[in-house]
Every structure is written in structure tokens, then in C-alpha cells.
Amino acid sequence: MKKPEIIGILGGGQLARMSAFAAKRMGFGIAVVEKKKKSPAGQIADHELKGWVNSSQLLKKLAAISSVVTLENEFVDYHRLEYLESLGRNVFPSSQTISLIQDKLIQKETLASNNIPLPRFLAVNHKTDYEEIVESIGLPFILKSRKMGYDGYGNALIKSKADFLPAFDSLTRRHSKLLAEEFVDFKMELAVMVARTKKEIRLYPLTQTIQKNHICHTVIAPAQVNNRVYKLAGEIAIESVLAVKGFGIFGVELFYTNDGKILVNEMAPRPHNSGHYTIEGCCTSQFENHIRAVLNLPLGSTEMVMPHAVMINLLGKRNGPAIVKDYSTALKNDKVHLHIYGKEESRIGRKMGHITVIGDNADKILKIAKRTEKNTII
Ligand code: ADP
């Protein structure tokens, strides 16, 4: 009998874990590369490769056992993906796509050159740029590190010159180069997932995302916006994926501004927190379509199975071992789907799991999700 195909994943966090569950359900195997063993995805992988992408030996081993390689974050230096490709292994998203995304300035320039609407932005090179920035994009603005930013780490809101120098210094110390972006007065933040293979492209329902302290907290599907906005957001998301020559699954984060515009905030070339609701909320989850897409298989339906879905992240409420304090309370409501990521340690604010509720009544399921989140201590 032919051995099952093995999908290599760079990174072993919750996105890799949920992708691995989807892959294994369909009969595929998983190889996970992570710095430590027993990572959330490593726990269920067929092959755990301890180490990181700087080791060519490790990448050779990964290429030898995997039929295709994917990743769970855009921070892997695209040159290392090029190396994997040079070994004859397909990588989705490709090194070219990652090279257009991982530096936020290059990402914005790529999208802008494809006429995709964005907030105004500017490269920031040295301390004397403050006046130039204000002249170009106004006040307030956001200083962003071009690389390695996540959950708002790497962003600073600048309201005056007094904020600028300390933020500039602390961001450049941690993250090399910066950009400045106009502060968007948004009515709502939206996000949409797009799955693409060589043969087809499919859009998931548009969602509203609500962040707390710059971290995605609540996702509401579908977003309650008018038809024009709904359609426009989907079109912009598809154009964005085409602009970066993307294959696999993509999350596109959008601002819906108070004056009715849709602007791209950023794109993620991988499963995305705004798509977790698709596990129970859609016919085919973002993770399953990700696996199907990297194997260039037919994609599954992205339709919702119920009219509404709500997802709330379970962020760590304490520092210590990651054990749910009371499963009976967490599972009290019979509509709750509980996901715990298998991280060893909980930390205040760390993404430890999520809950999803689907149903006919948007208000009711939001209430159930909020109550469950409040009562679930991890
Ligand atoms: P990260 O890459 O760290 O996730 P983002 O750039 O997406 O960071 O920013 C995180 C959050 O900060 C956004 O979801 C949004 O709430 C806020 N934010 C980011 N950029 C802007 C902006 N230009 N104007 C207003 N709010 C912003």
C-alpha cells in the first residue's frame, strides 16, 4: 500500500495544530518543525523535527519526508523557503509570496501597485522624519515595525513629537526598520479568508473582528454590513491574494472606515484567527481548505452551516501550568465548542484556546460565548 502523503509545517503552534487535525482526519501525515518538542502541533505530528529553519540539515530532512511544505507564520526568512524550493520541494505559500508579505512595507507597496486601497503609509528611515511624516500622512499616526510584528507588538501610536523619539528608539532597538501609517478612524474591523489552488479560488464569509489591546478577541460571522461593503471587501481580499501570487489559505484584515471605505490593514499567508469559527461554522474549515490547497486538491464549500457564528479567544488569565480550571463550567452550555491548544504554560494574555458558538440568533450566541469566556479559567 502507498504511504500517506506527509505535509511539512514550519512552526508548531495552534495554527499548525488545527491544520494537523484537519490533515490527519483526511488521512495525511504531518511533520512539524519547532524549536521545542511537544509543541501544540508536535503533540499530534507523525514526525517532530526539533530545531529551526537556519539548519540546512534539518530542512533537508524535512524535504526528504514531506511531499509539500507549508508554514504557520510569515516570519520565516523567505531565503530559507527558497532553499527548501531548491531541494525540489514545493512550498505553499511560496518564497516569492512570503518575500512580498513578510516586510510590511514591501507588502503595502505591492498592494498599492495593484491599486488595492490602503491607509496612507511611508517608509521611516531616520529620526528627522517626523515633520515629513506629519506632512505626508497627518496626526495621529502609527509607527510600525516592518518585520516580525504580531498582536500589536511592534506598533506605537504617535500623537505628538514627544511620542515619536521614544517610540522610534524602542521599536528600532527591537525590530530593525519601520514604517509610518495614517491612523484610520474605523467604524469596524473586518477580515476575510481566501483559499486558492492552481485551479480555483474561494472566499469565506466576511467577518467582523474586535480586538482588545491589539489582540483579536471576538469574531462575528457574517459581519453585519450592507451588501455593497460585503461584496467590496470580498473583491479586495481576492485581489490582494492575486497581487502576492498566493496559493494556500490567506487572511485579509480590513478597515471599514467611518466614511464608507474599505482599506487593507494587512494580509496573513496562512490560517488566521478570524477564520477559527469555520471549524464548526462552515462546511469546510479554513484548516481543511488550507491542506487541500497546498496539495492542489479540489476545495470544499466555504458556506456557513448555520446563519451565525461567534468565536472568542481564550486568552491566558493567569501565569502557570495551562490547565482548564473547571471543564464542567466551560462546557456548561451545550452549544459551546471548546478548543484548547495544548500549550504547556499559560501566561496572562497568551492565546490558550478559543470557543465557537453557532446558531440562528446572533445576539444569543454572542451572549453564550461571552459568558463561557468569562467562566473559563486557563
Ligand atoms: P499586528 O501585525 O501586530 O497584528 P496590526 O498592524 O494588524 O498589527 O495592528 C493590530 C491592531 O492595531 C489592528 O487590528 C487595529 O486595531 C490597530 N491598528 C493597526 N493599524 C492601524 C491604523 N493604521 N489605524 C488604526 N488602528 C490601527
mmCIF file of C-alpha atoms and ligand atoms in Angstrom:
data_model
loop_
_atom_site.group_PDB
_atom_site.id
_atom_site.type_symbol
_atom_site.label_atom_id
_atom_site.label_comp_id
_atom_site.label_asym_id
_atom_site.label_seq_id
_atom_site.Cartn_x
_atom_site.Cartn_y
_atom_site.Cartn_z
ATOM 1 C CA MET A 1 0.000 0.000 0.000
ATOM 2 C CA LYS A 2 1.207 3.539 -0.793
ATOM 3 C CA LYS A 3 2.259 5.520 2.261
ATOM 4 C CA PRO A 4 0.102 8.581 3.155
ATOM 5 C CA GLU A 5 1.395 11.922 1.946
ATOM 6 C CA ILE A 6 3.245 13.882 4.620
ATOM 7 C CA ILE A 7 2.727 17.635 4.880
ATOM 8 C CA GLY A 8 5.640 19.510 6.440
ATOM 9 C CA ILE A 9 4.759 22.502 8.617
ATOM 10 C CA LEU A 10 7.258 25.135 9.757
ATOM 11 C CA GLY A 11 6.061 26.058 13.243
ATOM 12 C CA GLY A 12 4.231 24.043 15.875
ATOM 13 C CA GLY A 13 1.697 26.445 17.409
ATOM 14 C CA GLN A 14 -2.085 26.383 17.413
ATOM 15 C CA LEU A 15 -2.445 27.153 13.695
ATOM 16 C CA ALA A 16 -0.231 24.182 12.832
ATOM 17 C CA ARG A 17 -2.116 22.020 15.358
ATOM 18 C CA MET A 18 -5.526 22.772 13.874
ATOM 19 C CA SER A 19 -4.141 22.272 10.345
ATOM 20 C CA ALA A 20 -2.697 18.951 11.513
ATOM 21 C CA PHE A 21 -6.070 17.805 12.904
ATOM 22 C CA ALA A 22 -7.672 18.567 9.528
ATOM 23 C CA ALA A 23 -4.884 16.796 7.636
ATOM 24 C CA LYS A 24 -4.984 13.722 9.825
ATOM 25 C CA ARG A 25 -8.753 13.460 9.540
ATOM 26 C CA MET A 26 -8.325 13.196 5.760
ATOM 27 C CA GLY A 27 -5.621 10.537 6.097
ATOM 28 C CA PHE A 28 -2.486 12.636 5.587
ATOM 29 C CA GLY A 29 0.566 12.662 7.821
ATOM 30 C CA ILE A 30 2.277 15.660 9.395
ATOM 31 C CA ALA A 31 5.898 16.630 10.030
ATOM 32 C CA VAL A 32 6.354 19.597 12.370
ATOM 33 C CA VAL A 33 9.466 21.751 12.698
ATOM 34 C CA GLU A 34 9.653 23.561 16.040
ATOM 35 C CA LYS A 35 12.391 24.635 18.418
ATOM 36 C CA LYS A 36 10.963 22.544 21.246
ATOM 37 C CA LYS A 37 9.376 19.106 21.293
ATOM 38 C CA LYS A 38 5.750 18.583 22.407
ATOM 39 C CA SER A 39 4.594 21.851 20.873
ATOM 40 C CA PRO A 40 0.816 22.127 20.273
ATOM 41 C CA ALA A 41 1.240 20.608 16.785
ATOM 42 C CA GLY A 42 4.224 18.445 17.717
ATOM 43 C CA GLN A 43 1.987 16.517 20.143
ATOM 44 C CA ILE A 44 -0.061 15.126 17.241
ATOM 45 C CA ALA A 45 2.576 15.060 14.482
ATOM 46 C CA ASP A 46 3.849 11.874 12.840
ATOM 47 C CA HIS A 47 7.339 13.404 12.749
ATOM 48 C CA GLU A 48 8.658 16.013 15.186
ATOM 49 C CA LEU A 49 11.777 17.753 13.897
ATOM 50 C CA LYS A 50 13.412 19.698 16.701
ATOM 51 C CA GLY A 51 15.297 22.782 15.542
ATOM 52 C CA TRP A 52 14.685 25.711 13.235
ATOM 53 C CA VAL A 53 14.972 26.761 9.603
ATOM 54 C CA ASN A 54 18.517 28.104 9.883
ATOM 55 C CA SER A 55 19.675 24.470 9.902
ATOM 56 C CA SER A 56 20.057 23.256 6.301
ATOM 57 C CA GLN A 57 20.410 19.719 7.565
ATOM 58 C CA LEU A 58 17.014 19.931 9.209
ATOM 59 C CA LEU A 59 15.403 21.379 6.073
ATOM 60 C CA LYS A 60 16.947 18.556 4.016
ATOM 61 C CA LYS A 61 15.391 16.052 6.400
ATOM 62 C CA LEU A 62 12.029 17.825 6.183
ATOM 63 C CA ALA A 63 12.181 17.881 2.373
ATOM 64 C CA ALA A 64 13.018 14.181 2.329
ATOM 65 C CA ILE A 65 9.944 13.145 4.333
ATOM 66 C CA SER A 66 7.377 15.713 3.139
ATOM 67 C CA SER A 67 5.582 15.883 -0.192
ATOM 68 C CA VAL A 68 4.870 19.579 0.306
ATOM 69 C CA VAL A 69 5.823 22.179 2.936
ATOM 70 C CA THR A 70 3.724 24.954 4.449
ATOM 71 C CA LEU A 71 4.111 27.325 7.370
ATOM 72 C CA GLU A 72 2.114 28.813 10.193
ATOM 73 C CA ASN A 73 3.603 32.289 10.287
ATOM 74 C CA GLU A 74 5.119 34.730 7.831
ATOM 75 C CA PHE A 75 8.266 35.345 9.875
ATOM 76 C CA VAL A 76 10.350 32.556 8.317
ATOM 77 C CA ASP A 77 13.034 34.290 6.264
ATOM 78 C CA TYR A 78 11.976 33.744 2.649
ATOM 79 C CA HIS A 79 15.569 32.806 1.729
ATOM 80 C CA ARG A 80 15.121 29.641 3.809
ATOM 81 C CA LEU A 81 11.978 28.840 1.826
ATOM 82 C CA GLU A 82 13.990 29.392 -1.358
ATOM 83 C CA TYR A 83 16.449 26.849 -0.027
ATOM 84 C CA LEU A 84 13.647 24.325 0.515
ATOM 85 C CA GLU A 85 12.402 25.002 -3.019
ATOM 86 C CA SER A 86 15.939 24.470 -4.342
ATOM 87 C CA LEU A 87 15.747 20.971 -2.845
ATOM 88 C CA GLY A 88 12.845 20.322 -5.214
ATOM 89 C CA ARG A 89 10.116 20.672 -2.603
ATOM 90 C CA ASN A 90 7.041 22.830 -3.262
ATOM 91 C CA VAL A 91 6.353 25.364 -0.536
ATOM 92 C CA PHE A 92 2.915 26.993 -0.176
ATOM 93 C CA PRO A 93 2.857 29.921 0.320
ATOM 94 C CA SER A 94 5.956 30.157 -1.878
ATOM 95 C CA SER A 95 9.184 32.003 -1.063
ATOM 96 C CA GLN A 96 8.100 34.631 -3.598
ATOM 97 C CA THR A 97 4.741 35.210 -1.847
ATOM 98 C CA ILE A 98 6.434 35.395 1.561
ATOM 99 C CA SER A 99 9.017 37.837 0.183
ATOM 100 C CA LEU A 100 6.121 40.121 -0.798
ATOM 101 C CA ILE A 101 4.390 39.814 2.587
ATOM 102 C CA GLN A 102 6.866 39.464 5.462
ATOM 103 C CA ASP A 103 8.129 43.012 5.217
ATOM 104 C CA LYS A 104 5.043 45.177 5.779
ATOM 105 C CA LEU A 105 6.482 47.991 3.668
ATOM 106 C CA ILE A 106 7.007 45.693 0.674
ATOM 107 C CA GLN A 107 3.553 44.219 1.279
ATOM 108 C CA LYS A 108 1.948 47.668 1.205
ATOM 109 C CA GLU A 109 3.943 48.726 -1.866
ATOM 110 C CA THR A 110 2.909 45.514 -3.657
ATOM 111 C CA LEU A 111 -0.767 46.023 -2.819
ATOM 112 C CA ALA A 112 -0.647 49.735 -3.709
ATOM 113 C CA SER A 113 0.931 48.988 -7.081
ATOM 114 C CA ASN A 114 -2.042 46.693 -7.747
ATOM 115 C CA ASN A 115 -4.456 49.562 -6.975
ATOM 116 C CA ILE A 116 -5.663 47.987 -3.738
ATOM 117 C CA PRO A 117 -6.920 50.642 -1.294
ATOM 118 C CA LEU A 118 -4.720 51.110 1.800
ATOM 119 C CA PRO A 119 -4.193 53.644 4.573
ATOM 120 C CA ARG A 120 -1.510 56.179 3.592
ATOM 121 C CA PHE A 121 1.966 54.974 4.579
ATOM 122 C CA LEU A 122 5.579 55.998 4.403
ATOM 123 C CA ALA A 123 8.957 54.324 4.969
ATOM 124 C CA VAL A 124 10.705 55.716 8.059
ATOM 125 C CA ASN A 125 14.488 55.808 7.912
ATOM 126 C CA HIS A 126 15.869 58.213 10.493
ATOM 127 C CA LYS A 127 14.871 60.446 13.360
ATOM 128 C CA THR A 128 14.451 63.600 11.338
ATOM 129 C CA ASP A 129 11.484 62.126 9.503
ATOM 130 C CA TYR A 130 8.835 63.338 11.985
ATOM 131 C CA GLU A 131 7.840 66.543 10.156
ATOM 132 C CA GLU A 132 7.910 64.751 6.825
ATOM 133 C CA ILE A 133 5.604 62.033 8.185
ATOM 134 C CA VAL A 134 3.116 64.511 9.602
ATOM 135 C CA GLU A 135 3.095 66.444 6.349
ATOM 136 C CA SER A 136 2.520 63.295 4.338
ATOM 137 C CA ILE A 137 0.012 61.344 6.478
ATOM 138 C CA GLY A 138 -1.093 63.688 9.269
ATOM 139 C CA LEU A 139 -1.501 63.156 13.007
ATOM 140 C CA PRO A 140 -2.012 60.871 14.808
ATOM 141 C CA PHE A 141 -0.147 58.099 13.016
ATOM 142 C CA ILE A 142 1.062 54.610 13.832
ATOM 143 C CA LEU A 143 4.707 53.678 13.776
ATOM 144 C CA LYS A 144 5.035 50.023 12.782
ATOM 145 C CA SER A 145 7.985 47.705 12.638
ATOM 146 C CA ARG A 146 8.277 46.337 9.104
ATOM 147 C CA LYS A 147 9.018 42.800 10.215
ATOM 148 C CA MET A 148 8.044 40.363 12.988
ATOM 149 C CA GLY A 149 5.065 42.347 14.288
ATOM 150 C CA TYR A 150 2.150 40.370 15.734
ATOM 151 C CA ASP A 151 -0.736 41.067 18.112
ATOM 152 C CA GLY A 152 0.245 44.741 18.028
ATOM 153 C CA TYR A 153 3.782 44.147 19.370
ATOM 154 C CA GLY A 154 5.795 46.341 17.056
ATOM 155 C CA ASN A 155 3.199 49.139 16.779
ATOM 156 C CA ALA A 156 3.162 52.518 18.539
ATOM 157 C CA LEU A 157 0.538 55.247 18.322
ATOM 158 C CA ILE A 158 2.126 58.672 17.807
ATOM 159 C CA LYS A 159 0.055 61.664 18.833
ATOM 160 C CA SER A 160 2.815 64.274 19.057
ATOM 161 C CA LYS A 161 6.525 64.808 18.532
ATOM 162 C CA ALA A 162 7.088 63.908 22.187
ATOM 163 C CA ASP A 163 5.808 60.364 21.480
ATOM 164 C CA PHE A 164 7.910 59.951 18.361
ATOM 165 C CA LEU A 165 11.512 59.697 19.522
ATOM 166 C CA PRO A 166 10.985 57.236 22.399
ATOM 167 C CA ALA A 167 8.767 55.034 20.187
ATOM 168 C CA PHE A 168 11.258 55.233 17.326
ATOM 169 C CA ASP A 169 14.110 54.229 19.616
ATOM 170 C CA SER A 170 12.331 51.380 21.323
ATOM 171 C CA LEU A 171 10.906 49.941 18.077
ATOM 172 C CA THR A 172 14.184 50.155 16.157
ATOM 173 C CA ARG A 173 16.005 48.541 19.064
ATOM 174 C CA ARG A 174 13.679 45.568 18.914
ATOM 175 C CA HIS A 175 12.852 45.367 15.239
ATOM 176 C CA SER A 176 15.121 46.998 12.666
ATOM 177 C CA LYS A 177 13.249 49.067 10.071
ATOM 178 C CA LEU A 178 9.984 50.959 10.465
ATOM 179 C CA LEU A 179 7.114 52.459 8.527
ATOM 180 C CA ALA A 180 4.537 55.050 9.459
ATOM 181 C CA GLU A 181 0.863 54.644 8.679
ATOM 182 C CA GLU A 182 -2.038 57.044 8.883
ATOM 183 C CA PHE A 183 -4.286 56.409 11.909
ATOM 184 C CA VAL A 184 -7.528 55.066 10.463
ATOM 185 C CA ASP A 185 -10.751 56.249 12.016
ATOM 186 C CA PHE A 186 -12.601 52.988 11.506
ATOM 187 C CA LYS A 187 -16.229 52.086 12.088
ATOM 188 C CA MET A 188 -15.363 48.406 12.196
ATOM 189 C CA GLU A 189 -12.529 45.973 11.550
ATOM 190 C CA LEU A 190 -13.309 43.204 9.094
ATOM 191 C CA ALA A 191 -11.461 40.105 7.942
ATOM 192 C CA VAL A 192 -11.988 37.521 5.272
ATOM 193 C CA MET A 193 -10.331 34.234 4.412
ATOM 194 C CA VAL A 194 -9.456 33.271 0.843
ATOM 195 C CA ALA A 195 -8.419 29.781 -0.296
ATOM 196 C CA ARG A 196 -6.638 29.363 -3.618
ATOM 197 C CA THR A 197 -5.268 26.468 -5.647
ATOM 198 C CA LYS A 198 -3.857 26.480 -9.176
ATOM 199 C CA LYS A 199 -7.409 25.817 -10.400
ATOM 200 C CA GLU A 200 -9.814 27.733 -8.148
ATOM 201 C CA ILE A 201 -10.253 30.495 -5.611
ATOM 202 C CA ARG A 202 -12.880 30.559 -2.862
ATOM 203 C CA LEU A 203 -13.968 33.245 -0.470
ATOM 204 C CA TYR A 204 -15.204 32.631 3.068
ATOM 205 C CA PRO A 205 -17.927 34.787 4.633
ATOM 206 C CA LEU A 206 -16.845 38.281 5.691
ATOM 207 C CA THR A 207 -16.323 38.592 9.459
ATOM 208 C CA GLN A 208 -16.183 41.431 11.949
ATOM 209 C CA THR A 209 -13.167 41.254 14.259
ATOM 210 C CA ILE A 210 -12.992 43.001 17.603
ATOM 211 C CA GLN A 211 -9.533 43.476 19.104
ATOM 212 C CA LYS A 212 -8.676 44.026 22.762
ATOM 213 C CA ASN A 213 -5.246 45.561 23.378
ATOM 214 C CA HIS A 214 -4.451 44.958 19.674
ATOM 215 C CA ILE A 215 -5.184 41.215 20.028
ATOM 216 C CA CYS A 216 -8.053 39.625 18.158
ATOM 217 C CA HIS A 217 -10.684 38.831 20.773
ATOM 218 C CA THR A 218 -14.120 38.322 19.189
ATOM 219 C CA VAL A 219 -15.048 37.304 15.640
ATOM 220 C CA ILE A 220 -18.598 37.636 14.361
ATOM 221 C CA ALA A 221 -19.651 35.831 11.173
ATOM 222 C CA PRO A 222 -21.060 37.047 8.924
ATOM 223 C CA ALA A 223 -20.224 40.718 9.537
ATOM 224 C CA GLN A 224 -23.337 42.861 9.802
ATOM 225 C CA VAL A 225 -22.621 45.305 6.977
ATOM 226 C CA ASN A 226 -24.555 46.331 3.874
ATOM 227 C CA ASN A 227 -24.315 44.415 0.585
ATOM 228 C CA ARG A 228 -22.024 46.973 -1.057
ATOM 229 C CA VAL A 229 -19.435 46.703 1.728
ATOM 230 C CA TYR A 230 -19.765 42.911 1.907
ATOM 231 C CA LYS A 231 -19.131 42.499 -1.813
ATOM 232 C CA LEU A 232 -16.366 45.113 -1.999
ATOM 233 C CA ALA A 233 -14.483 43.558 0.940
ATOM 234 C CA GLY A 234 -14.528 40.164 -0.793
ATOM 235 C CA GLU A 235 -13.305 41.610 -4.079
ATOM 236 C CA ILE A 236 -10.454 43.471 -2.383
ATOM 237 C CA ALA A 237 -9.442 40.318 -0.490
ATOM 238 C CA ILE A 238 -9.266 38.275 -3.710
ATOM 239 C CA GLU A 239 -7.270 40.988 -5.491
ATOM 240 C CA SER A 240 -4.855 41.087 -2.553
ATOM 241 C CA VAL A 241 -4.189 37.345 -2.768
ATOM 242 C CA LEU A 242 -3.673 37.588 -6.529
ATOM 243 C CA ALA A 243 -1.293 40.540 -6.012
ATOM 244 C CA VAL A 244 1.062 38.429 -3.879
ATOM 245 C CA LYS A 245 0.686 35.389 -6.172
ATOM 246 C CA GLY A 246 -0.689 33.484 -3.208
ATOM 247 C CA PHE A 247 -1.631 29.798 -3.081
ATOM 248 C CA GLY A 248 -2.994 28.170 0.067
ATOM 249 C CA ILE A 249 -5.133 29.967 2.638
ATOM 250 C CA PHE A 250 -4.938 33.704 3.348
ATOM 251 C CA GLY A 251 -6.477 36.026 5.902
ATOM 252 C CA VAL A 252 -7.032 39.587 4.759
ATOM 253 C CA GLU A 253 -7.587 42.170 7.517
ATOM 254 C CA LEU A 254 -9.574 45.249 6.540
ATOM 255 C CA PHE A 255 -10.667 48.574 7.951
ATOM 256 C CA TYR A 256 -14.233 49.740 7.226
ATOM 257 C CA THR A 257 -13.840 53.476 7.679
ATOM 258 C CA ASN A 258 -16.355 55.945 9.029
ATOM 259 C CA ASP A 259 -16.602 57.455 5.558
ATOM 260 C CA GLY A 260 -17.538 54.110 3.991
ATOM 261 C CA LYS A 261 -14.195 52.996 2.516
ATOM 262 C CA ILE A 262 -12.626 49.563 2.724
ATOM 263 C CA LEU A 263 -8.843 49.627 3.236
ATOM 264 C CA VAL A 264 -6.491 46.672 3.644
ATOM 265 C CA ASN A 265 -4.717 46.634 7.009
ATOM 266 C CA GLU A 266 -2.572 43.575 6.362
ATOM 267 C CA MET A 267 -2.582 40.062 4.988
ATOM 268 C CA ALA A 268 -1.625 36.774 6.606
ATOM 269 C CA PRO A 269 -0.425 33.994 4.243
ATOM 270 C CA ARG A 270 -1.767 31.199 6.454
ATOM 271 C CA PRO A 271 -4.765 30.187 8.584
ATOM 272 C CA HIS A 272 -5.899 33.196 10.592
ATOM 273 C CA ASN A 273 -7.559 33.806 13.929
ATOM 274 C CA SER A 274 -10.561 35.377 12.161
ATOM 275 C CA GLY A 275 -11.160 32.001 10.455
ATOM 276 C CA HIS A 276 -11.287 29.747 13.521
ATOM 277 C CA TYR A 277 -15.094 29.906 13.515
ATOM 278 C CA THR A 278 -15.025 27.976 10.200
ATOM 279 C CA ILE A 279 -14.225 24.719 12.030
ATOM 280 C CA GLU A 280 -17.820 24.394 13.193
ATOM 281 C CA GLY A 281 -19.348 27.335 11.316
ATOM 282 C CA CYS A 282 -18.639 26.367 7.687
ATOM 283 C CA CYS A 283 -18.971 23.241 5.550
ATOM 284 C CA THR A 284 -15.165 23.133 5.206
ATOM 285 C CA SER A 285 -12.864 24.727 7.771
ATOM 286 C CA GLN A 286 -10.061 27.126 6.844
ATOM 287 C CA PHE A 287 -7.623 24.445 8.024
ATOM 288 C CA GLU A 288 -9.063 21.737 5.800
ATOM 289 C CA ASN A 289 -9.076 24.040 2.776
ATOM 290 C CA HIS A 290 -5.511 25.050 3.604
ATOM 291 C CA ILE A 291 -4.461 21.386 3.492
ATOM 292 C CA ARG A 292 -6.476 20.784 0.321
ATOM 293 C CA ALA A 293 -4.950 23.890 -1.290
ATOM 294 C CA VAL A 294 -1.323 23.028 -0.532
ATOM 295 C CA LEU A 295 -1.920 19.594 -2.044
ATOM 296 C CA ASN A 296 -3.697 21.244 -5.026
ATOM 297 C CA LEU A 297 -6.845 19.195 -4.355
ATOM 298 C CA PRO A 298 -10.424 20.401 -5.014
ATOM 299 C CA LEU A 299 -11.521 22.920 -2.360
ATOM 300 C CA GLY A 300 -14.512 22.328 -0.089
ATOM 301 C CA SER A 301 -17.568 24.564 0.254
ATOM 302 C CA THR A 302 -16.993 27.696 2.329
ATOM 303 C CA GLU A 303 -20.705 28.183 3.071
ATOM 304 C CA MET A 304 -21.876 28.550 6.649
ATOM 305 C CA VAL A 305 -23.827 25.660 8.153
ATOM 306 C CA MET A 306 -25.917 27.982 10.369
ATOM 307 C CA PRO A 307 -26.821 31.638 9.825
ATOM 308 C CA HIS A 308 -24.441 32.959 12.513
ATOM 309 C CA ALA A 309 -21.196 32.070 14.289
ATOM 310 C CA VAL A 310 -19.220 33.740 17.079
ATOM 311 C CA MET A 311 -15.660 32.929 18.104
ATOM 312 C CA ILE A 312 -13.985 34.278 21.230
ATOM 313 C CA ASN A 313 -10.325 33.732 22.034
ATOM 314 C CA LEU A 314 -9.438 32.291 25.405
ATOM 315 C CA LEU A 315 -6.525 34.454 26.476
ATOM 316 C CA GLY A 316 -4.494 33.300 29.486
ATOM 317 C CA LYS A 317 -5.923 34.620 32.761
ATOM 318 C CA ARG A 318 -3.016 33.547 34.952
ATOM 319 C CA ASN A 319 0.643 32.631 34.772
ATOM 320 C CA GLY A 320 1.302 28.933 35.355
ATOM 321 C CA PRO A 321 0.550 25.462 34.009
ATOM 322 C CA ALA A 322 -2.033 25.568 31.219
ATOM 323 C CA ILE A 323 -4.833 23.558 32.735
ATOM 324 C CA VAL A 324 -8.505 24.455 32.364
ATOM 325 C CA LYS A 325 -9.641 25.120 35.910
ATOM 326 C CA ASP A 326 -13.082 23.633 35.521
ATOM 327 C CA TYR A 327 -14.134 21.834 32.334
ATOM 328 C CA SER A 328 -17.698 21.345 33.612
ATOM 329 C CA THR A 329 -18.217 25.093 33.808
ATOM 330 C CA ALA A 330 -16.552 25.684 30.430
ATOM 331 C CA LEU A 331 -18.825 23.108 28.813
ATOM 332 C CA LYS A 332 -21.983 24.038 30.718
ATOM 333 C CA ASN A 333 -23.794 25.410 27.700
ATOM 334 C CA ASP A 334 -24.476 22.618 25.203
ATOM 335 C CA LYS A 335 -23.906 24.910 22.203
ATOM 336 C CA VAL A 336 -20.286 25.670 23.108
ATOM 337 C CA HIS A 337 -17.389 24.207 21.114
ATOM 338 C CA LEU A 338 -14.245 24.353 23.225
ATOM 339 C CA HIS A 339 -10.731 24.346 21.723
ATOM 340 C CA ILE A 340 -7.661 24.149 23.973
ATOM 341 C CA TYR A 341 -4.329 24.385 22.200
ATOM 342 C CA GLY A 342 -2.180 22.142 24.382
ATOM 343 C CA LYS A 343 0.386 24.781 25.366
ATOM 344 C CA GLU A 344 2.336 23.807 28.464
ATOM 345 C CA GLU A 345 2.318 27.200 30.143
ATOM 346 C CA SER A 346 -0.412 29.796 30.436
ATOM 347 C CA ARG A 347 0.523 33.482 30.571
ATOM 348 C CA ILE A 348 -1.763 36.442 31.041
ATOM 349 C CA GLY A 349 -2.949 37.484 27.577
ATOM 350 C CA ARG A 350 -1.485 34.446 25.739
ATOM 351 C CA LYS A 351 -3.729 32.696 23.202
ATOM 352 C CA MET A 352 -4.584 29.448 25.007
ATOM 353 C CA GLY A 353 -7.680 28.321 23.143
ATOM 354 C CA HIS A 354 -10.970 29.563 21.737
ATOM 355 C CA ILE A 355 -14.668 28.913 21.857
ATOM 356 C CA THR A 356 -17.118 28.912 18.998
ATOM 357 C CA VAL A 357 -20.900 29.048 19.137
ATOM 358 C CA ILE A 358 -23.082 28.746 16.036
ATOM 359 C CA GLY A 359 -26.818 29.334 15.758
ATOM 360 C CA ASP A 360 -29.818 31.204 14.347
ATOM 361 C CA ASN A 361 -29.748 34.182 16.667
ATOM 362 C CA ALA A 362 -26.638 36.401 16.559
ATOM 363 C CA ASP A 363 -27.284 38.102 19.923
ATOM 364 C CA LYS A 364 -27.977 34.858 21.745
ATOM 365 C CA ILE A 365 -24.804 33.094 20.594
ATOM 366 C CA LEU A 366 -22.677 36.155 21.381
ATOM 367 C CA LYS A 367 -24.052 36.132 24.928
ATOM 368 C CA ILE A 368 -23.321 32.414 25.333
ATOM 369 C CA ALA A 369 -19.765 32.876 24.017
ATOM 370 C CA LYS A 370 -19.088 35.857 26.292
ATOM 371 C CA ARG A 371 -20.413 34.077 29.368
ATOM 372 C CA THR A 372 -18.325 30.983 28.602
ATOM 373 C CA GLU A 373 -15.194 33.044 28.077
ATOM 374 C CA LYS A 374 -15.715 34.778 31.411
ATOM 375 C CA ASN A 375 -16.133 31.474 33.236
ATOM 376 C CA THR A 376 -13.294 29.582 31.580
ATOM 377 C CA ILE A 377 -10.070 29.979 33.511
ATOM 378 C CA ILE A 378 -6.880 28.737 31.914
HETATM 379 P P1 ADP B 1 -0.079 43.043 14.002
HETATM 380 O O1 ADP B 1 0.622 42.818 12.702
HETATM 381 O O2 ADP B 1 0.819 43.120 15.178
HETATM 382 O O3 ADP B 1 -1.288 42.151 14.205
HETATM 383 P P2 ADP B 1 -1.643 45.278 13.060
HETATM 384 O O4 ADP B 1 -0.851 46.239 12.246
HETATM 385 O O5 ADP B 1 -2.613 44.406 12.363
HETATM 386 O O6 ADP B 1 -0.641 44.506 13.988
HETATM 387 O O7 ADP B 1 -2.410 46.097 14.189
HETATM 388 C C1 ADP B 1 -3.099 45.496 15.266
HETATM 389 C C2 ADP B 1 -4.335 46.330 15.554
HETATM 390 O O8 ADP B 1 -3.968 47.709 15.785
HETATM 391 C C3 ADP B 1 -5.322 46.398 14.387
HETATM 392 O O9 ADP B 1 -6.179 45.293 14.361
HETATM 393 C C4 ADP B 1 -6.041 47.691 14.704
HETATM 394 O O10 ADP B 1 -6.993 47.520 15.730
HETATM 395 C C5 ADP B 1 -4.919 48.585 15.212
HETATM 396 N N1 ADP B 1 -4.337 49.327 14.066
HETATM 397 C C6 ADP B 1 -3.302 48.927 13.283
HETATM 398 N N2 ADP B 1 -3.037 49.834 12.317
HETATM 399 C C7 ADP B 1 -3.910 50.833 12.485
HETATM 400 C C8 ADP B 1 -4.159 52.076 11.805
HETATM 401 N N3 ADP B 1 -3.424 52.446 10.768
HETATM 402 N N4 ADP B 1 -5.168 52.866 12.255
HETATM 403 C C9 ADP B 1 -5.916 52.485 13.332
HETATM 404 N N5 ADP B 1 -5.726 51.350 14.016
HETATM 405 C C10 ADP B 1 -4.757 50.516 13.612
#
